Coordinates of C-alpha atoms and ligand atoms in Angstrom, one line a residue:
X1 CA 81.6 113.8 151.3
X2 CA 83.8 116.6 152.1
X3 CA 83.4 119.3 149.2
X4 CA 86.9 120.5 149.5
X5 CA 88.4 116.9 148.6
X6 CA 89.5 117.1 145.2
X7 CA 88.6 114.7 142.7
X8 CA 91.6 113.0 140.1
X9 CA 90.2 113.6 136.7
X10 CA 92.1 110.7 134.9
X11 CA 92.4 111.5 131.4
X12 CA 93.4 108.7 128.8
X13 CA 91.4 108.8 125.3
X14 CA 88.7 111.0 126.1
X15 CA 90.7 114.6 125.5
X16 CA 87.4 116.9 125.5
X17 CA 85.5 119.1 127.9
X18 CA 81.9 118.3 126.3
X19 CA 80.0 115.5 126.5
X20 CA 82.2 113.9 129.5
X21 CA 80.6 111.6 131.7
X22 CA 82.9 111.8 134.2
X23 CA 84.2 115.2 134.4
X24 CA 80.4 116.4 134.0
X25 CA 80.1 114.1 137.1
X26 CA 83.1 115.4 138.9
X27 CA 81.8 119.1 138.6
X28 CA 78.8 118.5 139.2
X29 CA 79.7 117.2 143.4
X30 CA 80.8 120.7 143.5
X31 CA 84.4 119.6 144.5
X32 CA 87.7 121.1 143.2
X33 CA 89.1 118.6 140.0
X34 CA 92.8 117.9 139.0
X35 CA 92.7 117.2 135.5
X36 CA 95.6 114.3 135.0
X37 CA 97.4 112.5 132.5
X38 CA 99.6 109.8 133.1
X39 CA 102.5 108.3 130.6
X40 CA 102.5 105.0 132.1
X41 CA 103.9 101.7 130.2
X42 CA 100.8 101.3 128.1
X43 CA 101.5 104.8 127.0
X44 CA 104.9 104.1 126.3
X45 CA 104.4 101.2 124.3
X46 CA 102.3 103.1 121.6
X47 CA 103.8 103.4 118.4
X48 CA 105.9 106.3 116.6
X49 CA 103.0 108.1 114.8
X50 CA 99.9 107.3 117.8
X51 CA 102.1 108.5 120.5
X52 CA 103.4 112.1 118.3
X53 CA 99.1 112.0 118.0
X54 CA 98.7 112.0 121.7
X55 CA 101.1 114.4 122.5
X56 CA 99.7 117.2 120.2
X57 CA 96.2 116.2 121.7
X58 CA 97.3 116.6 125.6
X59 CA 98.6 119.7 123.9
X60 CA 95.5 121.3 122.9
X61 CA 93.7 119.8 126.0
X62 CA 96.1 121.4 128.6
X63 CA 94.7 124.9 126.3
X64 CA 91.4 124.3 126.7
X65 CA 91.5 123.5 130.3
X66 CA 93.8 126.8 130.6
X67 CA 90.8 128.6 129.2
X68 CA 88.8 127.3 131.5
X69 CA 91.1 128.2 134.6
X70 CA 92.2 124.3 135.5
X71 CA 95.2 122.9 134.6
X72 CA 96.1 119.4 133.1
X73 CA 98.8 118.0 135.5
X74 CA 101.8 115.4 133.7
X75 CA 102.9 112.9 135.9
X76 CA 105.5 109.9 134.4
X77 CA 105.3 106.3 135.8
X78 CA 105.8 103.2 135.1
X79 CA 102.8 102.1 136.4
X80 CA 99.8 104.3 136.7
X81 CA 98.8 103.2 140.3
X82 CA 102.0 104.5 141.7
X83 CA 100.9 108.0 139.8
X84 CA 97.7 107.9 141.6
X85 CA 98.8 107.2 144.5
X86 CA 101.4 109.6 145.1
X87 CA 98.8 112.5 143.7
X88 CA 96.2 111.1 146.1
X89 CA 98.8 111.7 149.1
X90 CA 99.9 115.0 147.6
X91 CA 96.5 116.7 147.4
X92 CA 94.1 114.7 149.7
X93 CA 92.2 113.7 146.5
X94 CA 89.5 111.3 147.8
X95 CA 88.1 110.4 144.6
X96 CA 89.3 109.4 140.8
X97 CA 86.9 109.4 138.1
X98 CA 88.0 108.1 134.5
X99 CA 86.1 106.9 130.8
X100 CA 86.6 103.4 130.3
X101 CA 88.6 101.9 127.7
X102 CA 88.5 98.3 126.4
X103 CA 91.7 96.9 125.1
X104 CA 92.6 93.8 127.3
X105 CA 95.3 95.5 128.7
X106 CA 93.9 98.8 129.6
X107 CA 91.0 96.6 131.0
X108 CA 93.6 94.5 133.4
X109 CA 95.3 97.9 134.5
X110 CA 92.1 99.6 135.5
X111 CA 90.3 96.8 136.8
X112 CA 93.5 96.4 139.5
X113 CA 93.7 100.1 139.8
X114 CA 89.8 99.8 141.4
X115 CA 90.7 97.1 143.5
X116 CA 93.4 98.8 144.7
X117 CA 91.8 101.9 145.7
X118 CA 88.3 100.1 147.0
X119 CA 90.6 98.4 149.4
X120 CA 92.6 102.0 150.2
X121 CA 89.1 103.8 150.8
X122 CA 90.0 106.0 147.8
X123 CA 86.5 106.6 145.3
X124 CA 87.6 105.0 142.0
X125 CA 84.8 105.5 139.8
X126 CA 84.5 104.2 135.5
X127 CA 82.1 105.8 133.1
X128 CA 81.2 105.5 129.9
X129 CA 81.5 107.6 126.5
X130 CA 84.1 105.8 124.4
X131 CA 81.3 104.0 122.7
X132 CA 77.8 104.6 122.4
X133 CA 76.6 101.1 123.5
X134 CA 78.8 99.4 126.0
X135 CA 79.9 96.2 124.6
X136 CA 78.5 93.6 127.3
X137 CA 75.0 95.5 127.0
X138 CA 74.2 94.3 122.8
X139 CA 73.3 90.6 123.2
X140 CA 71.9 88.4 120.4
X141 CA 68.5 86.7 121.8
X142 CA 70.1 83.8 123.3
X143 CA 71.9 86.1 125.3
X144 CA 75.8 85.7 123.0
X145 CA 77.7 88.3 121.5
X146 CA 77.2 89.6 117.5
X147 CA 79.7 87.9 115.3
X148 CA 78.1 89.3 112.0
X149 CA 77.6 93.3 111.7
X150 CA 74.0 93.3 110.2
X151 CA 72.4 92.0 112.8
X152 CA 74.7 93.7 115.2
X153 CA 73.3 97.0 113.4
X154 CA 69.4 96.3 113.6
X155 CA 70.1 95.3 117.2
X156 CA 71.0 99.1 118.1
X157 CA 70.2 101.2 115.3
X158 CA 66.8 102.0 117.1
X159 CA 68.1 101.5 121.1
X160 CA 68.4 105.3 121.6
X161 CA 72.0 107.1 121.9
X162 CA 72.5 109.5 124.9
X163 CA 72.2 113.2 124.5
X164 CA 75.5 114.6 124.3
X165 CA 76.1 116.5 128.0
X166 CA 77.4 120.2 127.7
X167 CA 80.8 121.5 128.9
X168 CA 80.9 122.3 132.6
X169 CA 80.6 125.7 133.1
X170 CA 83.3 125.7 135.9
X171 CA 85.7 123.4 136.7
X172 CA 86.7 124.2 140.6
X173 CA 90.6 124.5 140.7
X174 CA 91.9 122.6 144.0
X175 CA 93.7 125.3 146.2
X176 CA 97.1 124.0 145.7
X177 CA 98.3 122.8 141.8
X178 CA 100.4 119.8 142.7
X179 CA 103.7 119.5 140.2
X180 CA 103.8 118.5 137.0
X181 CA 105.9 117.4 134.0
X182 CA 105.7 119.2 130.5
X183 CA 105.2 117.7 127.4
X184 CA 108.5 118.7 126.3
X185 CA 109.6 116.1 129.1
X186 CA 108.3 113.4 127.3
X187 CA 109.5 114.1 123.7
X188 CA 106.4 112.2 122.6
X189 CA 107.6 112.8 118.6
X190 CA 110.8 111.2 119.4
X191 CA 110.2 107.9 117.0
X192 CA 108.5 110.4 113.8
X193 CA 111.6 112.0 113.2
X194 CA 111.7 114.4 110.2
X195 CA 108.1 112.8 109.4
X196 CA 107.0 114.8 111.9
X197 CA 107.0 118.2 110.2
X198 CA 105.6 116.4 107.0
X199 CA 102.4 115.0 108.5
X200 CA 101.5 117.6 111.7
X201 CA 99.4 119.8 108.6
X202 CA 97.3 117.3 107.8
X203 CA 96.5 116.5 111.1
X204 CA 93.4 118.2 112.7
X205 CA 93.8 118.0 116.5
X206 CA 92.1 119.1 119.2
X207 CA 88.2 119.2 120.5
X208 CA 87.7 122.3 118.8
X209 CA 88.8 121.3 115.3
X210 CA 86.8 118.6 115.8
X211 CA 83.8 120.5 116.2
X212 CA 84.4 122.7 113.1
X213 CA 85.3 119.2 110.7
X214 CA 82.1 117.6 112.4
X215 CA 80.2 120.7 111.3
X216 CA 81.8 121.2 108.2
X217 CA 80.9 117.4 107.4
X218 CA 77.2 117.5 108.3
X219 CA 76.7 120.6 106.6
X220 CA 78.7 120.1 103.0
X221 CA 79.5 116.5 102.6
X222 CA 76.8 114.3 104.1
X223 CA 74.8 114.6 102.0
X224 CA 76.7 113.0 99.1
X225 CA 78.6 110.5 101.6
X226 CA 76.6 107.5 100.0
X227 CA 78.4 108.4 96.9
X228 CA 81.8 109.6 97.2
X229 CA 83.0 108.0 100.5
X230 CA 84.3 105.3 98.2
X231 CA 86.1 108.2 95.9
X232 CA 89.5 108.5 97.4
X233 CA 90.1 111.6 95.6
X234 CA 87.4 113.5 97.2
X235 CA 86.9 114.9 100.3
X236 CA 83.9 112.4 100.8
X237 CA 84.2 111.4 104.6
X238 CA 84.2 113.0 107.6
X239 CA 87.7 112.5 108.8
X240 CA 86.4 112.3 112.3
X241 CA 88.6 109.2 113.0
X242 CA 92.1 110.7 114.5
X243 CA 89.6 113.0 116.6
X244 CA 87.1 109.5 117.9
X245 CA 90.5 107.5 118.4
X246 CA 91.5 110.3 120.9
X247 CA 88.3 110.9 122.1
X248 CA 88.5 114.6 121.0
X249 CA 84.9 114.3 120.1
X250 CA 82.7 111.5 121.2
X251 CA 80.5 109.0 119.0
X252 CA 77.1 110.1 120.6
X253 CA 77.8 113.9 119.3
X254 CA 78.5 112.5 115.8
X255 CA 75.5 110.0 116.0
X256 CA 73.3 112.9 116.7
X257 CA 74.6 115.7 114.3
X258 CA 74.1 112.6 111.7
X259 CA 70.5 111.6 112.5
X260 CA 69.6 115.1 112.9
X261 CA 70.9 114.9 109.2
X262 CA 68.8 112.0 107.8
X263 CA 65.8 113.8 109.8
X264 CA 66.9 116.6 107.5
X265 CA 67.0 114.9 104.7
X266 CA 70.0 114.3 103.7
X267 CA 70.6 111.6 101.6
X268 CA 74.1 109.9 103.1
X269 CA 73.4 110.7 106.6
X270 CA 72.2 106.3 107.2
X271 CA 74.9 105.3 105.6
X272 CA 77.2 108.0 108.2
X273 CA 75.4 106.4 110.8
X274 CA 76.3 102.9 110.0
X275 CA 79.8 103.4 109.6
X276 CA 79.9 104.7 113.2
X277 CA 78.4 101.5 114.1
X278 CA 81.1 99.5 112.7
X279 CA 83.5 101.2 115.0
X280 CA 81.2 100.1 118.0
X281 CA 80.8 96.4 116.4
X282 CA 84.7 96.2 116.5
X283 CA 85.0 97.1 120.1
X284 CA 82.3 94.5 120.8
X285 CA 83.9 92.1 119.0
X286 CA 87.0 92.9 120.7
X287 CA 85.3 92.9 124.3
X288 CA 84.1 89.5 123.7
X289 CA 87.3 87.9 121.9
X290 CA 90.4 89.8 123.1
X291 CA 92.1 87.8 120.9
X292 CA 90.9 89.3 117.8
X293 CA 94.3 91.6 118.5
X294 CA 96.7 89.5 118.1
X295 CA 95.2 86.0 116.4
X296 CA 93.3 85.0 114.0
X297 CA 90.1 85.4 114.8
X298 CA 89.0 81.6 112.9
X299 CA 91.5 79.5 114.3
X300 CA 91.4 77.5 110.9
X301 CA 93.7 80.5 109.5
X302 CA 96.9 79.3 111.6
X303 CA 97.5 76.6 109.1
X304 CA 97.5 78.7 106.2
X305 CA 101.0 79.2 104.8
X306 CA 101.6 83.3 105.9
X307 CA 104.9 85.1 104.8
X308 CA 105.6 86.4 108.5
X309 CA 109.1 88.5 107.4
X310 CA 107.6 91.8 108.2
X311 CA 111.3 93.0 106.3
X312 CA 111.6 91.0 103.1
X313 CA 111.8 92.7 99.8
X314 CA 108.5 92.4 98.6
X315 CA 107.1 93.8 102.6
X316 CA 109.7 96.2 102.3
X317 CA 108.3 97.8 99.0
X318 CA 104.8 97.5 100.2
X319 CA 105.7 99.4 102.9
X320 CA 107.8 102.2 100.5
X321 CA 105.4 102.5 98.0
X322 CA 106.9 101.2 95.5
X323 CA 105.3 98.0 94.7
X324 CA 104.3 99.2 91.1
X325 CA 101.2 99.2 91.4
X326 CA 99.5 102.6 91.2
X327 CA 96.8 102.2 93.8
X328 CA 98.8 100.6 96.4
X329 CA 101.3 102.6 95.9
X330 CA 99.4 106.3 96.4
X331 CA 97.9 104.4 99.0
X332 CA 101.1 103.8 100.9
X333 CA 102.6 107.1 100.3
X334 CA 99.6 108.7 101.9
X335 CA 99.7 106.8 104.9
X336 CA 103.1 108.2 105.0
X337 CA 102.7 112.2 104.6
X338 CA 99.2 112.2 106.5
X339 CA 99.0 109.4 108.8
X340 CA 95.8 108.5 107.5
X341 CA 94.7 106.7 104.5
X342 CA 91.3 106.5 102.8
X343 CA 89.3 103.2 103.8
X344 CA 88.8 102.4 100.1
X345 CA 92.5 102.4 99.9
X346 CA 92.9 100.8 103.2
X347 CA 91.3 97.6 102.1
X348 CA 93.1 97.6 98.9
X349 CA 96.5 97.7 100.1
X350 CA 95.3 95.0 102.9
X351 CA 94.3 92.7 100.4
X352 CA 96.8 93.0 98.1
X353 CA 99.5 92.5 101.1
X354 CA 97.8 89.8 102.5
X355 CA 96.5 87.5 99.3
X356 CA 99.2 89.0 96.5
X357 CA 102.0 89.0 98.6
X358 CA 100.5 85.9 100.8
X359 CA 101.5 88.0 104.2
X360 CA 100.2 87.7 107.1
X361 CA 97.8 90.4 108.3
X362 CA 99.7 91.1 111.1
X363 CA 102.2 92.2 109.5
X364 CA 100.3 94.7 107.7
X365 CA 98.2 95.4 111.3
X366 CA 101.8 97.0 113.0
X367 CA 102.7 99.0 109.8
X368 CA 99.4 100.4 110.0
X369 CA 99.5 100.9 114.3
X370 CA 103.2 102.5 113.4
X371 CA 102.2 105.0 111.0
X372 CA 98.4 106.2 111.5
X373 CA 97.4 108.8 113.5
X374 CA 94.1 107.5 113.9
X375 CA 95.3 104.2 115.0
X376 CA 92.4 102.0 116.7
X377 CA 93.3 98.8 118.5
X378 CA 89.6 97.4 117.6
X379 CA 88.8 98.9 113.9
X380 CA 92.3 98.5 113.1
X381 CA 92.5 94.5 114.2
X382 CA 88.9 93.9 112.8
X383 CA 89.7 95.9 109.3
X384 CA 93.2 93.9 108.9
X385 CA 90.7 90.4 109.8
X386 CA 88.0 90.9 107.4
X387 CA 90.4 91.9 104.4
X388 CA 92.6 88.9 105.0
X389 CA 89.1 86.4 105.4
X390 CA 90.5 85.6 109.1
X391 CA 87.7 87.4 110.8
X392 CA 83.9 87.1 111.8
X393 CA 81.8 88.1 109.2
X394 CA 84.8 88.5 107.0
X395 CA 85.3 89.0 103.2
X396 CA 86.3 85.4 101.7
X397 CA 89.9 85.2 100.9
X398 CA 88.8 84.1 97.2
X399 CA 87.6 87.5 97.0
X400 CA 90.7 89.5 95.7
X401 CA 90.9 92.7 95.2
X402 CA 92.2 93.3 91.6
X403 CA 94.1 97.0 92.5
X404 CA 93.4 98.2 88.7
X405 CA 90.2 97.4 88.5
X406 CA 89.9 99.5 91.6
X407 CA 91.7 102.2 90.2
X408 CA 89.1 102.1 87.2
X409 CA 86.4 102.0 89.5
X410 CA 87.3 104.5 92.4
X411 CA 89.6 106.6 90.4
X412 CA 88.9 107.0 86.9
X413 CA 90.1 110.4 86.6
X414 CA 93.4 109.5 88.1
X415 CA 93.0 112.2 91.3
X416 CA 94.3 110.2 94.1
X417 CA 97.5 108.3 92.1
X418 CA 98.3 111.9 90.4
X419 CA 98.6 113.3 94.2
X420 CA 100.7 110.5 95.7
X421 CA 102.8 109.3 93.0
X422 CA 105.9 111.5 91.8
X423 CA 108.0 109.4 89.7
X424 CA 107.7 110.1 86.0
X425 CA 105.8 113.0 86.3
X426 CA 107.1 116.1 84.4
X427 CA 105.1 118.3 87.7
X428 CA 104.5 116.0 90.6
X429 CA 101.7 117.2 92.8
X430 CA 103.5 118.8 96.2
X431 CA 101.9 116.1 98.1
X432 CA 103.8 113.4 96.4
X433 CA 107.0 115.3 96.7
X434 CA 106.0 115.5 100.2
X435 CA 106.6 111.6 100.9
X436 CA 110.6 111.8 99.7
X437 CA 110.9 114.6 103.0
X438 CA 109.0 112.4 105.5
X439 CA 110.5 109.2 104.6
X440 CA 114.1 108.0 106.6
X441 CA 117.0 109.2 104.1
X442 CA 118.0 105.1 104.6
X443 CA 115.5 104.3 102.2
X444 CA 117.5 106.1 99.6
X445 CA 114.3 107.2 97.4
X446 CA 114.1 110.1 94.9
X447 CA 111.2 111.4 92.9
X448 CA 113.7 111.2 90.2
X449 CA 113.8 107.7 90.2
X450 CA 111.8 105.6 87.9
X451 CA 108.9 104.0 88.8
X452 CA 109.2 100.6 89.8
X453 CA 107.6 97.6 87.6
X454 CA 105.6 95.5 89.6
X455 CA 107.2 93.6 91.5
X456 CA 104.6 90.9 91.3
X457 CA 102.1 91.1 88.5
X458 CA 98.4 91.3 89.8
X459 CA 97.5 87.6 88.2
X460 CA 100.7 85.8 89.1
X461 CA 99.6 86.7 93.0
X462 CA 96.4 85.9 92.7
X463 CA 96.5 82.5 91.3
X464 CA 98.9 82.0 93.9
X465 CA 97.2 83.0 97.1
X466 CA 94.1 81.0 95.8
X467 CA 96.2 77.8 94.6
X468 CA 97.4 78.1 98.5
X469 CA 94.0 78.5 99.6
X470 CA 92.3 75.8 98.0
X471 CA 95.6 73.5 98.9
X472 CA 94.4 74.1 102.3
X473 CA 90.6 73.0 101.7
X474 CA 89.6 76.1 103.1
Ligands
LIG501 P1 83.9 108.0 107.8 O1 83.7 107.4 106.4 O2 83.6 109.4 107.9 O3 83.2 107.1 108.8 C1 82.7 107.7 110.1 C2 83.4 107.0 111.3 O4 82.9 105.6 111.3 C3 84.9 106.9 111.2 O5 85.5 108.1 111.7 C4 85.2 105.7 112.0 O6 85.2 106.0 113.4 C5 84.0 104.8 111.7 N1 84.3 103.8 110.7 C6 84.2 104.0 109.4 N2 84.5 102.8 108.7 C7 84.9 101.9 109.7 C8 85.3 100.6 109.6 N3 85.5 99.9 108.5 N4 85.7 100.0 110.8 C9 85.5 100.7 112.0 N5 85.1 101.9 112.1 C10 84.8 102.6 110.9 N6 89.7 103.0 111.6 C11 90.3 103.6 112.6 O7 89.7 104.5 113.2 N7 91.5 103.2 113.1 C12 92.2 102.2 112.5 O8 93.3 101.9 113.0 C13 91.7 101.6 111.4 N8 92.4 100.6 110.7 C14 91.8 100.0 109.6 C15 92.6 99.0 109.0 C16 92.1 98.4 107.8 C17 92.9 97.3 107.2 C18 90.8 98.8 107.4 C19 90.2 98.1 106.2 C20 90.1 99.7 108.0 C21 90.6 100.4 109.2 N9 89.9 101.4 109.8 C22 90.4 102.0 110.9 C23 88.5 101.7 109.4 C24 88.3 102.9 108.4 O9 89.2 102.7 107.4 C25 88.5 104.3 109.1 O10 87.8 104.3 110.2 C26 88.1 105.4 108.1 O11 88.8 105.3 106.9 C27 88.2 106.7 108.8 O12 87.9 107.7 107.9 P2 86.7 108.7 108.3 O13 86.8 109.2 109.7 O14 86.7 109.7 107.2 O15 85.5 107.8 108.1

C-alpha cells in the first residue's frame, strides 16, 4: 500500500483518541488520516437534546485533535456515501476505517457503504469498541441469543475484556486539509432552544472530562455504589452514561478501572461491573431482535389496551412535571434542567406512565430520546420494555411501582424532591427554579403556582392498569 494514501477516519459515536481501534489501526500503517464527521440523514433525524449532545462532543473532539496537530473535517449530506465519495476523490484517500454501531439502521447504512466501496476498490474497513463483547460472539449453549440478563452475565463476566489501547502518539496530517463545514453551519442546538443554556452545566462533555469523572468515580464513589446508586439524592453513580452514549470513553476502560477496583477491594466495584453489562445485554438484545425499538418485544402486549395520545392531559403533565406526585414529578423536572435523570427515578416515572396512566411505553421512550443527553437507542428501548412488562426478562406488569413508597424508601430525607420541586416552597432550591427558564414559555408555568393535586391518585391507577391486565388474561 502506498503510505502517502490517506486514510478517512470516520467518526460517528466513538469521539476519543484512546482506546480506538480503528484510529490506533489507521496510525499505525504509517499513512496520513483525515479525521471526519459526517451529518448525514441518520444524524439529522436525532432528537432536540441528543443532537445539541453531539454537537458539543464534535466540539471538544475537533480540540483534541487540534492538540494533536489533525483536524476533524465537517462534511453535510444527505447520505453518507456521497460524503465519502467526494472526500475519497478529493484527497486520494484509499482507505476508510470506522467503529461499528448496531442500530438497524446504522447497520443497513454501513453495511451498503462496504459494498459500495469493495466494489469501488476503496478499503472500507469496521472495528470494534462500542461494546466490549460484540453481540453475535455471546451465544447460549445451543448456540441462540440471551433473553434473560443473569445468564447473559455469567456467560461473559469471566471471557476477558480487551486492554484499553493508548492514544496514538502521532496522527500523520495528509499534505492537503480538504474543506470543511463548521459546527456553527449546522446549528446542532437549533430544537433546545432557551433549554439549552439551562442544561449545558450539567453536562460533562468531552474525552477528557470523562477521564476525570471516571477517576473521580473509581476513587470516591465505588466503593459505596452498592448502596447509594439507588439514592437519587446522592452523587452515587458514575455518570459515565452521556460520555459511553458518545463514545467519549469506551466500556473496556470503565470495565477495567472497575475490576482493578473490586481487585482493590472495594466493595461496589461488582455491582459497577454488572451495570455495564446491562448496557452490552441491551445491544445484544437489540442485535438479535431489532425490533425491540419500536415493538413490543412479547407480541402478546399488542392487545393490551395502551393510551397512545403522546399529547393528552394526563401525558402532557407527566411530561411537565406536574402530575402531583412528588417523585415523578422531581423526576421529570430533572430530566428537564440536566438531560439526565437518575435510574431509580427513571423506572419510577416509567412505571407510573405506563401502568398509572395505562400509556404506552413508547410514548414514554420518545419523551425520553427527546430530552436526554445520554440517549441510547438499546438501554433506552430495553429500560422502557422491562418497566412496562413488554420485554424479555422483564418486570411483571402486576409489579407497580407505588411512587411514595419510593419516595420513603429512596428519599427519606426529602433531598431529591426538595431540589426539583419549587412550588410551595418559601426558598426553592436554584435547581428547581432552574426548570421554569428551560421550559417553552407555552407551557405557561410559574414557581408561584400551586402545586398540582394528583391528577390521578396512586390506588385509583393501579387497580386500573391491573383490572386491564387481568381482563386481558395476561
Ligand atoms: P451507573 O450506575 O454508573 O452505571 C454504569 C453504566 O452502566 C452506565 O453509565 C450505563 O452505561 C450502564 N447501565 C447502568 N444501568 C443500566 C441499565 N439499566 N440499562 C443499560 N445500561 C445501564 N441508559 C442510557 O445510557 N441511555 C438511555 O437512553 C437510557 N434510557 C433508560 C430508560 C429507562 C426507562 C430506564 C429504566 C433506564 C434507562 N437507561 C438508559 C439505563 C440507566 O438508567 C442509565 O444508564 C443510568 O441511569 C446512567 O447513569 P450512570 O451513568 O450514573 O450509571
Amino acid at each position: 500500500m502506498d503510505d502517502t494514501k490517506p486514510i478517512i477516519l470516520w467518526f460517528r459515536r466513538d469521539l476519543r483518541l484512546s482506546d480506538h481501534a480503528a484510529l490506533t489501526a489507521a496510525c499505525e500503517t504509517g499513512r496520513p488520516v483525515i479525521p471526519v464527521f459526517i451529518y448525514d440523514g441518520l444524524v439529522e433525524t436525532l432528537e432536540a437534546a441528543p443532537k445539541w449532545r453531539l454537537g458539543l462532543g464534535l466540539q471538544a473532539l475537533s480540540k483534541t485533535l487540534a492538540d494533536k496537530g489533525s483536524r476533524l473535517i465537517l462534511r453535510r449530506e444527505g447520505r453518507a456515501l456521497k460524503a465519502l465519495r467526494a472526500l475519497v476523490a478529493q484527497t486520494g484517500a484509499t482507505s476508510i476505517y470506522w467503529s461499528r454501531l448496531y442500530d438497524p439502521e446504522a447497520v443497513a447504512r454501513d453495511t451498503s457503504i462496504k459494498e459500495a466501496f469493495k466494489a469501488e476498490g476503496v478499503e472500507a474497513r469496521s472495528f470494534g469498541g462500542h461494546l466490549m463483547f460484540e453481540p453475535w460472539t455471546v451465544e447460549t449453549k445451543t448456540g441462540g441469543f440471551y433473553r434473560v440478563y443473569t445468564p447473559f452475565w455469567n456467560a461473559v463476566k469471566n471471557v476477558g475484556v480487551d486492554t484499553p489501547r493508548p492514544t496514538p502518539r502521532d496522527i500523520r496530517p495528509p499534505q492537503d486539509w480538504p474543506e470543511s463545514d463548521t459546527l456553527d453551519d449546522w446549528q446542532m442546538g437549533a430544537a433546545m432552544n432557551r433549554g439549552a443554556e439551562v442544561v449545558r452545566p450539567f453536562a460533562l462533555v468531552g474525552e477528557q472530562s470523562a477521564q476525570g469523572r471516571l477517576g473521580h468515580f473509581i476513587a470516591d464513589v465505588v466503593d459505596g455504589y452498592g448502596d447509594n446508586r439507588d439514592i437519587p439524592g446522592v452523587d452515587g453513580t458514575s455518570a459515565l452514561s452521556e460520555n459511553l452514549s458518545l463514545g467519549e470513553i469506551s466500556p473496556h476502560q470503565c470495565w477495567h478501572a472497575g475490576h482493578r477496583a473490586m481487585q482493590e477491594g472495594k466493595r461496589g466495584a461488582e455491582k459497577y461491573l454488572k451495570e455495564l453489562v446491562w448496557r452490552e445485554f441491551a445491544y445484544h438484545l437489540m442485535h438479535h431482535t431489532p425490533r425491540m425499538l419500536d415493538g413490543n418485544w412479547r407480541e402478546e402486549w399488542d392487545a393490551f389496551p395502551w393510551k397512545t395520545d403522546a399529547d393528552s392531559a394526563h401525558v402532557v403533565a407527566w411530561k411537565q412535571g406536574r402530575t402531583g406526585i412528588r417523585f415523578v414529578d422531581a423526576a421529570m423536572r430533572e430530566l428537564y434542567v440536566t438531560g439526565r435523570m437518575h435510574n431509580r427515578a427513571r423506572m419510577i416515572v416509567a412505571s407510573y406512565l405506563t401502568k398509572h396512566l395505562m400509556t404506552h411505553w413508547k410514548v414514554g421512550q420518545h419523551w425520553f430520546e427527546q430530552c436526554l443527553i445520554d440517549w441510547d437507542p438499546a438501554s433506552n428501548a430495553m429500560g422502557w420494555q422491562w418497566v412496562a412488562g413488554s420485554g424479555p426478562d422483564a418486570s411483571p406488569y402486576f409489579r407497580v411501582f407505588n411512587p411514595d413508597t419510593q419516595l420513603d424508601k429512596f428519599d427519606k430525607h426529602r433531598d431529591y424532591v426538595s431540589r426539583w420541586i419549587a412550588e410551595g416552597r418559601a426558598d426553592p432550591h436554584k435547581d428547581a427554579l432552574a426548570f421554569f427558564d428551560a421550559i417553552p414559555r407555552s407551557w405557561n408555568l410559574s414557581p408561584d403556582d400551586p402545586y398540582p393535586d394528583p391528577i390521578m391518585t396512586l390506588d385509583a391507577g393501579r387497580k386500573r392498569a391491573l383490572a386491564a391486565y387481568e381482563d386481558r388474561g395476561f
